[in-house]
PDB file of C-alpha atoms in Angstrom:
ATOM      1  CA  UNK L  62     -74.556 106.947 -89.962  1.00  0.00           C
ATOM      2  CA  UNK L  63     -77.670 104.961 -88.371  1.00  0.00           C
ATOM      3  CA  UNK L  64     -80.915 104.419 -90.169  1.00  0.00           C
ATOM      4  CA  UNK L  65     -82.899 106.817 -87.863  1.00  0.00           C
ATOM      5  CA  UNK L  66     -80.275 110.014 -89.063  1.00  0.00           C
ATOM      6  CA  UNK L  67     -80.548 108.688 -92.970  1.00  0.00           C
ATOM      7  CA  UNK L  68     -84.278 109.010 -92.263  1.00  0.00           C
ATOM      8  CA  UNK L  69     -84.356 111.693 -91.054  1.00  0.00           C
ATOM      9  CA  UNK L  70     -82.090 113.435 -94.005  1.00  0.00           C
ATOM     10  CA  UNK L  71     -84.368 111.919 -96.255  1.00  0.00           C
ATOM     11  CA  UNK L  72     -87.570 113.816 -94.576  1.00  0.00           C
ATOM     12  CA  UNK L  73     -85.265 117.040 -94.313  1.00  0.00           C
ATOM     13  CA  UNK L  74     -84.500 116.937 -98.063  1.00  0.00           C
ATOM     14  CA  UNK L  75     -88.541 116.063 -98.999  1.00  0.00           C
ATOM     15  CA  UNK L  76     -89.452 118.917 -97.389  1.00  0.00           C
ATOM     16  CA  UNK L  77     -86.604 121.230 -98.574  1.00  0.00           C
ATOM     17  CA  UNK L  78     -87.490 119.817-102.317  1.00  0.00           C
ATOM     18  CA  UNK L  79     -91.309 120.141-101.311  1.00  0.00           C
ATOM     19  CA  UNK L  80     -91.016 124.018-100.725  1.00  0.00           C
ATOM     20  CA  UNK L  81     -88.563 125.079-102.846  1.00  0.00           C
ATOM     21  CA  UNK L  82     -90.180 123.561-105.991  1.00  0.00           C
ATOM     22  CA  UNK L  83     -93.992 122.644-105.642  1.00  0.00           C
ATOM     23  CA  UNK L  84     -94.846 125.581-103.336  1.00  0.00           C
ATOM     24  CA  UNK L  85     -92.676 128.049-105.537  1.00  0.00           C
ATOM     25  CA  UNK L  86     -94.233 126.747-108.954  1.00  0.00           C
ATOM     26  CA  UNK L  87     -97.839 127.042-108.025  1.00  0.00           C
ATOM     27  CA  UNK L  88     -97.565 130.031-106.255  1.00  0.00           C
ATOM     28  CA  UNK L  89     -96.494 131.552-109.841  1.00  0.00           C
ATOM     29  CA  UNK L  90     -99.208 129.315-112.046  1.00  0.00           C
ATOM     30  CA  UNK L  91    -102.001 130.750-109.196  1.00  0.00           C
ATOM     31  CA  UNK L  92    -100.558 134.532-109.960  1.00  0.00           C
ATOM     32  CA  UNK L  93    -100.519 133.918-113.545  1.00  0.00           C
ATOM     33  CA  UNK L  94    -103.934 132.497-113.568  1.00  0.00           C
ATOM     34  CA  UNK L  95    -105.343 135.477-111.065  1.00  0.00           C
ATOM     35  CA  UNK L  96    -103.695 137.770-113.380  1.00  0.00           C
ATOM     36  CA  UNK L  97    -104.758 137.294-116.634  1.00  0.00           C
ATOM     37  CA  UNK L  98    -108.442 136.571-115.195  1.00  0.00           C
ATOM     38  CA  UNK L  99    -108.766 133.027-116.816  1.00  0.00           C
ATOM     39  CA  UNK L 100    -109.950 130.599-113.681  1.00  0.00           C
ATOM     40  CA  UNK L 101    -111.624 128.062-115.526  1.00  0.00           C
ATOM     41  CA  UNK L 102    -109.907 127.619-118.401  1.00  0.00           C
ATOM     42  CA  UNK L 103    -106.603 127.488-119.452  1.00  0.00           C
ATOM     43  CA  UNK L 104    -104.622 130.594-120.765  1.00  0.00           C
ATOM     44  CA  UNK L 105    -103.699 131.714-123.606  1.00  0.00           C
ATOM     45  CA  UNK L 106    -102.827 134.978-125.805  1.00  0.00           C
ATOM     46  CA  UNK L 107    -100.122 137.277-125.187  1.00  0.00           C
ATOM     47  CA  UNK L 108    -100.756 138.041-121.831  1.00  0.00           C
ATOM     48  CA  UNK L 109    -100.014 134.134-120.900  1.00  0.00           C
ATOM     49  CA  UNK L 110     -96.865 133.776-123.587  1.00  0.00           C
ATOM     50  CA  UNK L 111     -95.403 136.769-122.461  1.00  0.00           C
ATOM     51  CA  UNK L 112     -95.805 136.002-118.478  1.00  0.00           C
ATOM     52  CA  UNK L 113     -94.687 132.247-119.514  1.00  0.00           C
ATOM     53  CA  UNK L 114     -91.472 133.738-121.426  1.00  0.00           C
ATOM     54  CA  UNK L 115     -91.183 136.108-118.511  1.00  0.00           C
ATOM     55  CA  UNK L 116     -90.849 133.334-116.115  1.00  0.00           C
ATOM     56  CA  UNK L 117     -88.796 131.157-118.261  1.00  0.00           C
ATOM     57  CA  UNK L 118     -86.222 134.270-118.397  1.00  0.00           C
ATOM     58  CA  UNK L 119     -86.520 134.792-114.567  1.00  0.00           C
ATOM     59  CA  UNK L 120     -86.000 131.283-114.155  1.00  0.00           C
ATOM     60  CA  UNK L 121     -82.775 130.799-116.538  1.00  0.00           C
ATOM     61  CA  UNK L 122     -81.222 133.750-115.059  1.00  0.00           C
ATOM     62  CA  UNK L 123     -81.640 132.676-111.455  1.00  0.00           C
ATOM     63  CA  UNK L 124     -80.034 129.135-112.432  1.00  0.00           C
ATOM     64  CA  UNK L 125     -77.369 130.485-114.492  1.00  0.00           C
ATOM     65  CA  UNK L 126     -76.275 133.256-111.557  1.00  0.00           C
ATOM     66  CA  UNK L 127     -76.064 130.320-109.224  1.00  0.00           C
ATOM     67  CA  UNK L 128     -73.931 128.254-111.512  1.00  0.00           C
ATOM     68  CA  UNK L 129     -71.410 131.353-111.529  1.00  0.00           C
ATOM     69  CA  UNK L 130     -70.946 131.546-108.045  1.00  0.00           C
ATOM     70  CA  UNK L 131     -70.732 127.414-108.011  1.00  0.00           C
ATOM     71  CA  UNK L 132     -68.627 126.472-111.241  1.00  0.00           C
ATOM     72  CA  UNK L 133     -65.078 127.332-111.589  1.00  0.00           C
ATOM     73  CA  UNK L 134     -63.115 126.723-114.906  1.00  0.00           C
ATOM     74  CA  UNK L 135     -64.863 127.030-118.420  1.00  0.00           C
ATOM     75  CA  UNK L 136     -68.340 125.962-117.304  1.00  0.00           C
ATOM     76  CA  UNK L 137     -67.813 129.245-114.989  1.00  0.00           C
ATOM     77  CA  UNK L 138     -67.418 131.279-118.073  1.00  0.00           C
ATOM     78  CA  UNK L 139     -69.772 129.632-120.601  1.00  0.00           C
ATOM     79  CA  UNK L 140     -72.546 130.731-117.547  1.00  0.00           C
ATOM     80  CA  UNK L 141     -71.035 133.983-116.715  1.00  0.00           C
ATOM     81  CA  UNK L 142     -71.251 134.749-120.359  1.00  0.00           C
ATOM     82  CA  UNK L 143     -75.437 135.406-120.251  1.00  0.00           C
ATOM     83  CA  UNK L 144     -75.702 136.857-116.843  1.00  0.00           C
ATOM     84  CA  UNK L 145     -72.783 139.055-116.980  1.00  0.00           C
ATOM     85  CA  UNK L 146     -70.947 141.406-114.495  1.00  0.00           C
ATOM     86  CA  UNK L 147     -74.389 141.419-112.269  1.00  0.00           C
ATOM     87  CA  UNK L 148     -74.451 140.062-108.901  1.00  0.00           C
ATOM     88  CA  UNK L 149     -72.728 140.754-105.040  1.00  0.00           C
ATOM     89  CA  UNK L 150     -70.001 137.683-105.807  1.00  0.00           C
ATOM     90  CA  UNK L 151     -68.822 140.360-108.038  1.00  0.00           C
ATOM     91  CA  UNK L 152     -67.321 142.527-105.510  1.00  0.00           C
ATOM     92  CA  UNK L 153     -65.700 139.735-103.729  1.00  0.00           C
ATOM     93  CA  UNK L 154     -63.887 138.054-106.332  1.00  0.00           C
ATOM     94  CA  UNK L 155     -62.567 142.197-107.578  1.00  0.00           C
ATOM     95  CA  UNK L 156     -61.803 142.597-103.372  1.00  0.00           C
ATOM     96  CA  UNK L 157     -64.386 145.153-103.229  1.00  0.00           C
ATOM     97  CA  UNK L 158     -65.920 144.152 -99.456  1.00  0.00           C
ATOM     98  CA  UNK L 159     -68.035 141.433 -98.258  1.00  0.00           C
ATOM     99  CA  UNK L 160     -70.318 139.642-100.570  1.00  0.00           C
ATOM    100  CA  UNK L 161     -73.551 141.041 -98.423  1.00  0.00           C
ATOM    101  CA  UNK L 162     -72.056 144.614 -99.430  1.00  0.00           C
ATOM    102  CA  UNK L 163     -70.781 145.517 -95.992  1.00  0.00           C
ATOM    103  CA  UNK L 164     -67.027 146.278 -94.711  1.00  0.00           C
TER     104      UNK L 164
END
């Protein structure tokens, strides 16, 4: 692999991490802020805990569905375990179709 490519992988992957994580996390700190109407100061009450417990949930959940369709073995199951019998892998892995739920 030449230095230009590895460069250029590197600037790929920035990016990739750049709009997948910044972008994505303010995005939902902007909503919360716009939503619960404090845009000086910094929120609080149970508007903010429950959006922040919301997101939290939302967050775990998306994580733990993407280690099921990664992780084989007992991590597989300790992950399956919370998200449950939810998701298009499902009907793959039972023979049930495509993943995208078409024949």
């Amino acid at each position: 692999m030449t230095q230009e490519t590895l460069d250029l992988a590197r600037l790929q992957f920035a990016l990739t991490a750049d709009g997948h994580f910044l972008c994505v996390a303010l995005t939902l700190g902007l909503a919360t802020v716009v939503a619960t109407g404090t845009p000086g100061s910094a929120a609080s009450g149970p508007v903010a805990v429950l959006t922040t417990f919301a997101l939290m949930a939302l967050f775990a959940m998306h994580g733990l569905a993407f280690a099921v369709v990664r992780l084989t073995g007992a991590p597989f199951e300790r992950a399956r375990l919370p998200v449950g019998r939810t998701g298009p892998w499902q009907a793959a892995r039972r023979g049930c179709g495509t993943p995208s739920g078409t024949a």
